[in-house]
Amino acid sequence: MPNLSTYFQKPQNRLAIAIAVVCISPLNFASAAHTERGSAIGQDAITPPSTDSSAQGLNERAMALQSQGRLETALPMMREALDVARKTLGENNRDTLRIMSNLANLMRELDMLDEALEISAQALRLKTETLGETHEDTLVSLNGYGAILMSMG
């Protein structure tokens, strides 16, 4: 498997990544998505999940707004959640990385694809460095990155 931290940055590899995302077993993604939501599986991160309620609270409220279709209202709240998480938890914390991925997904839904791709790439790179290329959280981020690429056409 190529080194994802450099591989996904090359424009010529975008199609290959999108195809790989589509071809990965749905069962793997179901398991990875379950882990992304904070199950006990995969709690081997360098930095443990946070109990910081301010970043998590903002993230949860923004995600609730997103699920209600209130995307424009959710965006500044999600950005603030990421800022708070970076300041209080650090860049490589799992919660910070999850919020980063959530922000990229929200931006994809808002058709802010260039910025979504940049944030998703950063989250994928940091998860790859922190957790490894085959960790469930990394695979979920790869899926999100591929979804943005597919949205870009």
JSON list of C-alpha atoms in Angstrom, two decimals:
[
{"chain": "A", "resi": 1, "resn": "MET", "atom": "CA", "xyz": [0.00, 0.00, 0.00]},
{"chain": "A", "resi": 2, "resn": "PRO", "atom": "CA", "xyz": [1.44, 3.42, -0.89]},
{"chain": "A", "resi": 3, "resn": "ASN", "atom": "CA", "xyz": [2.10, 6.00, 1.79]},
{"chain": "A", "resi": 4, "resn": "LEU", "atom": "CA", "xyz": [-1.28, 7.76, 2.08]},
{"chain": "A", "resi": 5, "resn": "SER", "atom": "CA", "xyz": [0.18, 10.97, 3.48]},
{"chain": "A", "resi": 6, "resn": "THR", "atom": "CA", "xyz": [1.78, 11.72, 0.10]},
{"chain": "A", "resi": 7, "resn": "TYR", "atom": "CA", "xyz": [-0.31, 9.58, -2.20]},
{"chain": "A", "resi": 8, "resn": "PHE", "atom": "CA", "xyz": [-3.65, 11.33, -1.67]},
{"chain": "A", "resi": 9, "resn": "GLN", "atom": "CA", "xyz": [-2.10, 14.77, -2.26]},
{"chain": "A", "resi": 10, "resn": "LYS", "atom": "CA", "xyz": [-1.25, 14.06, -5.91]},
{"chain": "A", "resi": 11, "resn": "PRO", "atom": "CA", "xyz": [-4.01, 15.17, -8.32]},
{"chain": "A", "resi": 12, "resn": "GLN", "atom": "CA", "xyz": [-3.39, 12.21, -10.64]},
{"chain": "A", "resi": 13, "resn": "ASN", "atom": "CA", "xyz": [-4.28, 9.85, -7.79]},
{"chain": "A", "resi": 14, "resn": "ARG", "atom": "CA", "xyz": [-7.73, 11.36, -7.11]},
{"chain": "A", "resi": 15, "resn": "LEU", "atom": "CA", "xyz": [-9.55, 8.95, -9.39]},
{"chain": "A", "resi": 16, "resn": "ALA", "atom": "CA", "xyz": [-7.69, 5.98, -7.90]},
{"chain": "A", "resi": 17, "resn": "ILE", "atom": "CA", "xyz": [-8.65, 7.12, -4.41]},
{"chain": "A", "resi": 18, "resn": "ALA", "atom": "CA", "xyz": [-12.28, 7.60, -5.38]},
{"chain": "A", "resi": 19, "resn": "ILE", "atom": "CA", "xyz": [-12.36, 4.11, -6.93]},
{"chain": "A", "resi": 20, "resn": "ALA", "atom": "CA", "xyz": [-10.68, 2.61, -3.86]},
{"chain": "A", "resi": 21, "resn": "VAL", "atom": "CA", "xyz": [-13.25, 4.23, -1.60]},
{"chain": "A", "resi": 22, "resn": "VAL", "atom": "CA", "xyz": [-16.09, 2.73, -3.62]},
{"chain": "A", "resi": 23, "resn": "CYS", "atom": "CA", "xyz": [-14.45, -0.72, -3.66]},
{"chain": "A", "resi": 24, "resn": "ILE", "atom": "CA", "xyz": [-13.70, -1.05, 0.06]},
{"chain": "A", "resi": 25, "resn": "SER", "atom": "CA", "xyz": [-16.07, -3.43, 1.79]},
{"chain": "A", "resi": 26, "resn": "PRO", "atom": "CA", "xyz": [-19.23, -1.81, 3.17]},
{"chain": "A", "resi": 27, "resn": "LEU", "atom": "CA", "xyz": [-18.78, -3.89, 6.30]},
{"chain": "A", "resi": 28, "resn": "ASN", "atom": "CA", "xyz": [-15.41, -2.26, 6.94]},
{"chain": "A", "resi": 29, "resn": "PHE", "atom": "CA", "xyz": [-16.98, 1.18, 6.63]},
{"chain": "A", "resi": 30, "resn": "ALA", "atom": "CA", "xyz": [-19.89, 0.25, 8.87]},
{"chain": "A", "resi": 31, "resn": "SER", "atom": "CA", "xyz": [-17.38, -0.80, 11.51]},
{"chain": "A", "resi": 32, "resn": "ALA", "atom": "CA", "xyz": [-15.22, 2.26, 10.89]},
{"chain": "A", "resi": 33, "resn": "ALA", "atom": "CA", "xyz": [-18.21, 4.60, 11.05]},
{"chain": "A", "resi": 34, "resn": "HIS", "atom": "CA", "xyz": [-19.21, 3.00, 14.35]},
{"chain": "A", "resi": 35, "resn": "THR", "atom": "CA", "xyz": [-15.70, 3.67, 15.65]},
{"chain": "A", "resi": 36, "resn": "GLU", "atom": "CA", "xyz": [-15.82, 7.25, 14.36]},
{"chain": "A", "resi": 37, "resn": "ARG", "atom": "CA", "xyz": [-18.88, 7.88, 16.53]},
{"chain": "A", "resi": 38, "resn": "GLY", "atom": "CA", "xyz": [-16.85, 6.87, 19.60]},
{"chain": "A", "resi": 39, "resn": "SER", "atom": "CA", "xyz": [-17.39, 3.19, 20.29]},
{"chain": "A", "resi": 40, "resn": "ALA", "atom": "CA", "xyz": [-14.98, 1.27, 22.45]},
{"chain": "A", "resi": 41, "resn": "ILE", "atom": "CA", "xyz": [-13.44, -0.27, 19.33]},
{"chain": "A", "resi": 42, "resn": "GLY", "atom": "CA", "xyz": [-10.24, 1.43, 18.27]},
{"chain": "A", "resi": 43, "resn": "GLN", "atom": "CA", "xyz": [-9.60, 3.39, 21.44]},
{"chain": "A", "resi": 44, "resn": "ASP", "atom": "CA", "xyz": [-5.87, 2.98, 20.83]},
{"chain": "A", "resi": 45, "resn": "ALA", "atom": "CA", "xyz": [-5.26, 6.53, 19.61]},
{"chain": "A", "resi": 46, "resn": "ILE", "atom": "CA", "xyz": [-2.19, 8.46, 20.68]},
{"chain": "A", "resi": 47, "resn": "THR", "atom": "CA", "xyz": [-4.43, 10.99, 22.40]},
{"chain": "A", "resi": 48, "resn": "PRO", "atom": "CA", "xyz": [-7.58, 9.60, 24.02]},
{"chain": "A", "resi": 49, "resn": "PRO", "atom": "CA", "xyz": [-11.07, 10.91, 23.28]},
{"chain": "A", "resi": 50, "resn": "SER", "atom": "CA", "xyz": [-11.77, 14.10, 25.15]},
{"chain": "A", "resi": 51, "resn": "THR", "atom": "CA", "xyz": [-14.15, 14.96, 27.90]},
{"chain": "A", "resi": 52, "resn": "ASP", "atom": "CA", "xyz": [-13.94, 18.66, 26.94]},
{"chain": "A", "resi": 53, "resn": "SER", "atom": "CA", "xyz": [-17.56, 19.70, 26.75]},
{"chain": "A", "resi": 54, "resn": "SER", "atom": "CA", "xyz": [-17.08, 23.03, 25.01]},
{"chain": "A", "resi": 55, "resn": "ALA", "atom": "CA", "xyz": [-15.62, 21.70, 21.74]},
{"chain": "A", "resi": 56, "resn": "GLN", "atom": "CA", "xyz": [-17.75, 18.56, 21.88]},
{"chain": "A", "resi": 57, "resn": "GLY", "atom": "CA", "xyz": [-20.87, 20.52, 22.80]},
{"chain": "A", "resi": 58, "resn": "LEU", "atom": "CA", "xyz": [-20.39, 22.90, 19.88]},
{"chain": "A", "resi": 59, "resn": "ASN", "atom": "CA", "xyz": [-19.73, 19.97, 17.56]},
{"chain": "A", "resi": 60, "resn": "GLU", "atom": "CA", "xyz": [-22.84, 18.11, 18.72]},
{"chain": "A", "resi": 61, "resn": "ARG", "atom": "CA", "xyz": [-25.05, 21.20, 18.35]},
{"chain": "A", "resi": 62, "resn": "ALA", "atom": "CA", "xyz": [-23.64, 21.89, 14.88]},
{"chain": "A", "resi": 63, "resn": "MET", "atom": "CA", "xyz": [-24.25, 18.29, 13.85]},
{"chain": "A", "resi": 64, "resn": "ALA", "atom": "CA", "xyz": [-27.84, 18.51, 15.13]},
{"chain": "A", "resi": 65, "resn": "LEU", "atom": "CA", "xyz": [-28.37, 21.64, 13.02]},
{"chain": "A", "resi": 66, "resn": "GLN", "atom": "CA", "xyz": [-26.79, 19.85, 10.06]},
{"chain": "A", "resi": 67, "resn": "SER", "atom": "CA", "xyz": [-29.15, 16.89, 10.45]},
{"chain": "A", "resi": 68, "resn": "GLN", "atom": "CA", "xyz": [-32.07, 19.35, 10.43]},
{"chain": "A", "resi": 69, "resn": "GLY", "atom": "CA", "xyz": [-30.85, 20.79, 7.14]},
{"chain": "A", "resi": 70, "resn": "ARG", "atom": "CA", "xyz": [-29.78, 24.08, 8.75]},
{"chain": "A", "resi": 71, "resn": "LEU", "atom": "CA", "xyz": [-26.35, 23.95, 7.12]},
{"chain": "A", "resi": 72, "resn": "GLU", "atom": "CA", "xyz": [-25.64, 27.69, 7.01]},
{"chain": "A", "resi": 73, "resn": "THR", "atom": "CA", "xyz": [-26.36, 27.98, 10.73]},
{"chain": "A", "resi": 74, "resn": "ALA", "atom": "CA", "xyz": [-24.24, 24.93, 11.55]},
{"chain": "A", "resi": 75, "resn": "LEU", "atom": "CA", "xyz": [-21.14, 26.13, 9.67]},
{"chain": "A", "resi": 76, "resn": "PRO", "atom": "CA", "xyz": [-19.92, 28.90, 12.04]},
{"chain": "A", "resi": 77, "resn": "MET", "atom": "CA", "xyz": [-20.63, 26.68, 15.04]},
{"chain": "A", "resi": 78, "resn": "MET", "atom": "CA", "xyz": [-18.62, 23.81, 13.54]},
{"chain": "A", "resi": 79, "resn": "ARG", "atom": "CA", "xyz": [-15.74, 26.18, 12.73]},
{"chain": "A", "resi": 80, "resn": "GLU", "atom": "CA", "xyz": [-15.80, 27.41, 16.32]},
{"chain": "A", "resi": 81, "resn": "ALA", "atom": "CA", "xyz": [-15.83, 23.82, 17.60]},
{"chain": "A", "resi": 82, "resn": "LEU", "atom": "CA", "xyz": [-12.68, 23.12, 15.58]},
{"chain": "A", "resi": 83, "resn": "ASP", "atom": "CA", "xyz": [-10.97, 26.29, 16.84]},
{"chain": "A", "resi": 84, "resn": "VAL", "atom": "CA", "xyz": [-11.80, 25.42, 20.46]},
{"chain": "A", "resi": 85, "resn": "ALA", "atom": "CA", "xyz": [-10.67, 21.81, 19.98]},
{"chain": "A", "resi": 86, "resn": "ARG", "atom": "CA", "xyz": [-7.35, 22.86, 18.45]},
{"chain": "A", "resi": 87, "resn": "LYS", "atom": "CA", "xyz": [-6.68, 25.27, 21.32]},
{"chain": "A", "resi": 88, "resn": "THR", "atom": "CA", "xyz": [-7.78, 23.03, 24.18]},
{"chain": "A", "resi": 89, "resn": "LEU", "atom": "CA", "xyz": [-7.03, 19.53, 22.91]},
{"chain": "A", "resi": 90, "resn": "GLY", "atom": "CA", "xyz": [-4.32, 19.94, 20.30]},
{"chain": "A", "resi": 91, "resn": "GLU", "atom": "CA", "xyz": [-4.15, 19.25, 16.59]},
{"chain": "A", "resi": 92, "resn": "ASN", "atom": "CA", "xyz": [-3.60, 15.46, 16.84]},
{"chain": "A", "resi": 93, "resn": "ASN", "atom": "CA", "xyz": [-6.33, 14.69, 19.36]},
{"chain": "A", "resi": 94, "resn": "ARG", "atom": "CA", "xyz": [-8.96, 12.24, 18.07]},
{"chain": "A", "resi": 95, "resn": "ASP", "atom": "CA", "xyz": [-11.81, 14.58, 18.94]},
{"chain": "A", "resi": 96, "resn": "THR", "atom": "CA", "xyz": [-10.12, 17.45, 17.09]},
{"chain": "A", "resi": 97, "resn": "LEU", "atom": "CA", "xyz": [-9.61, 15.22, 14.06]},
{"chain": "A", "resi": 98, "resn": "ARG", "atom": "CA", "xyz": [-13.23, 14.06, 14.16]},
{"chain": "A", "resi": 99, "resn": "ILE", "atom": "CA", "xyz": [-14.47, 17.65, 14.31]},
{"chain": "A", "resi": 100, "resn": "MET", "atom": "CA", "xyz": [-12.18, 18.47, 11.38]},
{"chain": "A", "resi": 101, "resn": "SER", "atom": "CA", "xyz": [-13.73, 15.62, 9.37]},
{"chain": "A", "resi": 102, "resn": "ASN", "atom": "CA", "xyz": [-17.23, 16.74, 10.38]},
{"chain": "A", "resi": 103, "resn": "LEU", "atom": "CA", "xyz": [-16.45, 20.27, 9.19]},
{"chain": "A", "resi": 104, "resn": "ALA", "atom": "CA", "xyz": [-15.21, 18.96, 5.84]},
{"chain": "A", "resi": 105, "resn": "ASN", "atom": "CA", "xyz": [-18.39, 16.90, 5.45]},
{"chain": "A", "resi": 106, "resn": "LEU", "atom": "CA", "xyz": [-20.57, 19.92, 6.26]},
{"chain": "A", "resi": 107, "resn": "MET", "atom": "CA", "xyz": [-18.67, 22.01, 3.72]},
{"chain": "A", "resi": 108, "resn": "ARG", "atom": "CA", "xyz": [-19.18, 19.28, 1.13]},
{"chain": "A", "resi": 109, "resn": "GLU", "atom": "CA", "xyz": [-22.92, 19.47, 1.77]},
{"chain": "A", "resi": 110, "resn": "LEU", "atom": "CA", "xyz": [-22.73, 23.26, 1.33]},
{"chain": "A", "resi": 111, "resn": "ASP", "atom": "CA", "xyz": [-20.87, 22.75, -1.99]},
{"chain": "A", "resi": 112, "resn": "MET", "atom": "CA", "xyz": [-17.74, 24.45, -0.58]},
{"chain": "A", "resi": 113, "resn": "LEU", "atom": "CA", "xyz": [-15.72, 21.73, -2.22]},
{"chain": "A", "resi": 114, "resn": "ASP", "atom": "CA", "xyz": [-12.26, 23.29, -2.45]},
{"chain": "A", "resi": 115, "resn": "GLU", "atom": "CA", "xyz": [-12.16, 24.17, 1.23]},
{"chain": "A", "resi": 116, "resn": "ALA", "atom": "CA", "xyz": [-13.77, 20.84, 2.15]},
{"chain": "A", "resi": 117, "resn": "LEU", "atom": "CA", "xyz": [-11.09, 19.00, 0.20]},
{"chain": "A", "resi": 118, "resn": "GLU", "atom": "CA", "xyz": [-8.31, 20.94, 1.92]},
{"chain": "A", "resi": 119, "resn": "ILE", "atom": "CA", "xyz": [-9.68, 20.26, 5.42]},
{"chain": "A", "resi": 120, "resn": "SER", "atom": "CA", "xyz": [-10.42, 16.63, 4.61]},
{"chain": "A", "resi": 121, "resn": "ALA", "atom": "CA", "xyz": [-6.90, 16.14, 3.26]},
{"chain": "A", "resi": 122, "resn": "GLN", "atom": "CA", "xyz": [-5.45, 17.64, 6.43]},
{"chain": "A", "resi": 123, "resn": "ALA", "atom": "CA", "xyz": [-7.61, 15.37, 8.63]},
{"chain": "A", "resi": 124, "resn": "LEU", "atom": "CA", "xyz": [-6.63, 12.34, 6.57]},
{"chain": "A", "resi": 125, "resn": "ARG", "atom": "CA", "xyz": [-2.93, 13.22, 6.75]},
{"chain": "A", "resi": 126, "resn": "LEU", "atom": "CA", "xyz": [-3.04, 13.74, 10.53]},
{"chain": "A", "resi": 127, "resn": "LYS", "atom": "CA", "xyz": [-5.04, 10.56, 11.14]},
{"chain": "A", "resi": 128, "resn": "THR", "atom": "CA", "xyz": [-2.62, 8.61, 8.95]},
{"chain": "A", "resi": 129, "resn": "GLU", "atom": "CA", "xyz": [0.35, 9.99, 10.91]},
{"chain": "A", "resi": 130, "resn": "THR", "atom": "CA", "xyz": [-1.29, 9.55, 14.32]},
{"chain": "A", "resi": 131, "resn": "LEU", "atom": "CA", "xyz": [-3.28, 6.34, 13.95]},
{"chain": "A", "resi": 132, "resn": "GLY", "atom": "CA", "xyz": [-1.77, 4.61, 10.92]},
{"chain": "A", "resi": 133, "resn": "GLU", "atom": "CA", "xyz": [-2.99, 3.90, 7.40]},
{"chain": "A", "resi": 134, "resn": "THR", "atom": "CA", "xyz": [-5.24, 0.98, 8.29]},
{"chain": "A", "resi": 135, "resn": "HIS", "atom": "CA", "xyz": [-6.93, 2.36, 11.41]},
{"chain": "A", "resi": 136, "resn": "GLU", "atom": "CA", "xyz": [-10.73, 2.61, 11.17]},
{"chain": "A", "resi": 137, "resn": "ASP", "atom": "CA", "xyz": [-10.73, 6.38, 11.77]},
{"chain": "A", "resi": 138, "resn": "THR", "atom": "CA", "xyz": [-8.22, 6.82, 8.95]},
{"chain": "A", "resi": 139, "resn": "LEU", "atom": "CA", "xyz": [-10.37, 4.73, 6.62]},
{"chain": "A", "resi": 140, "resn": "VAL", "atom": "CA", "xyz": [-13.44, 6.80, 7.49]},
{"chain": "A", "resi": 141, "resn": "SER", "atom": "CA", "xyz": [-11.47, 9.93, 6.60]},
{"chain": "A", "resi": 142, "resn": "LEU", "atom": "CA", "xyz": [-10.36, 8.34, 3.35]},
{"chain": "A", "resi": 143, "resn": "ASN", "atom": "CA", "xyz": [-14.01, 7.67, 2.59]},
{"chain": "A", "resi": 144, "resn": "GLY", "atom": "CA", "xyz": [-14.88, 11.31, 3.32]},
{"chain": "A", "resi": 145, "resn": "TYR", "atom": "CA", "xyz": [-12.03, 12.51, 1.15]},
{"chain": "A", "resi": 146, "resn": "GLY", "atom": "CA", "xyz": [-13.23, 10.28, -1.68]},
{"chain": "A", "resi": 147, "resn": "ALA", "atom": "CA", "xyz": [-16.80, 11.56, -1.27]},
{"chain": "A", "resi": 148, "resn": "ILE", "atom": "CA", "xyz": [-15.57, 15.12, -1.74]},
{"chain": "A", "resi": 149, "resn": "LEU", "atom": "CA", "xyz": [-13.59, 14.12, -4.82]},
{"chain": "A", "resi": 150, "resn": "MET", "atom": "CA", "xyz": [-16.66, 12.41, -6.24]},
{"chain": "A", "resi": 151, "resn": "SER", "atom": "CA", "xyz": [-18.71, 15.56, -5.56]},
{"chain": "A", "resi": 152, "resn": "MET", "atom": "CA", "xyz": [-16.14, 17.56, -7.50]},
{"chain": "A", "resi": 153, "resn": "GLY", "atom": "CA", "xyz": [-16.75, 15.36, -10.53]}
]
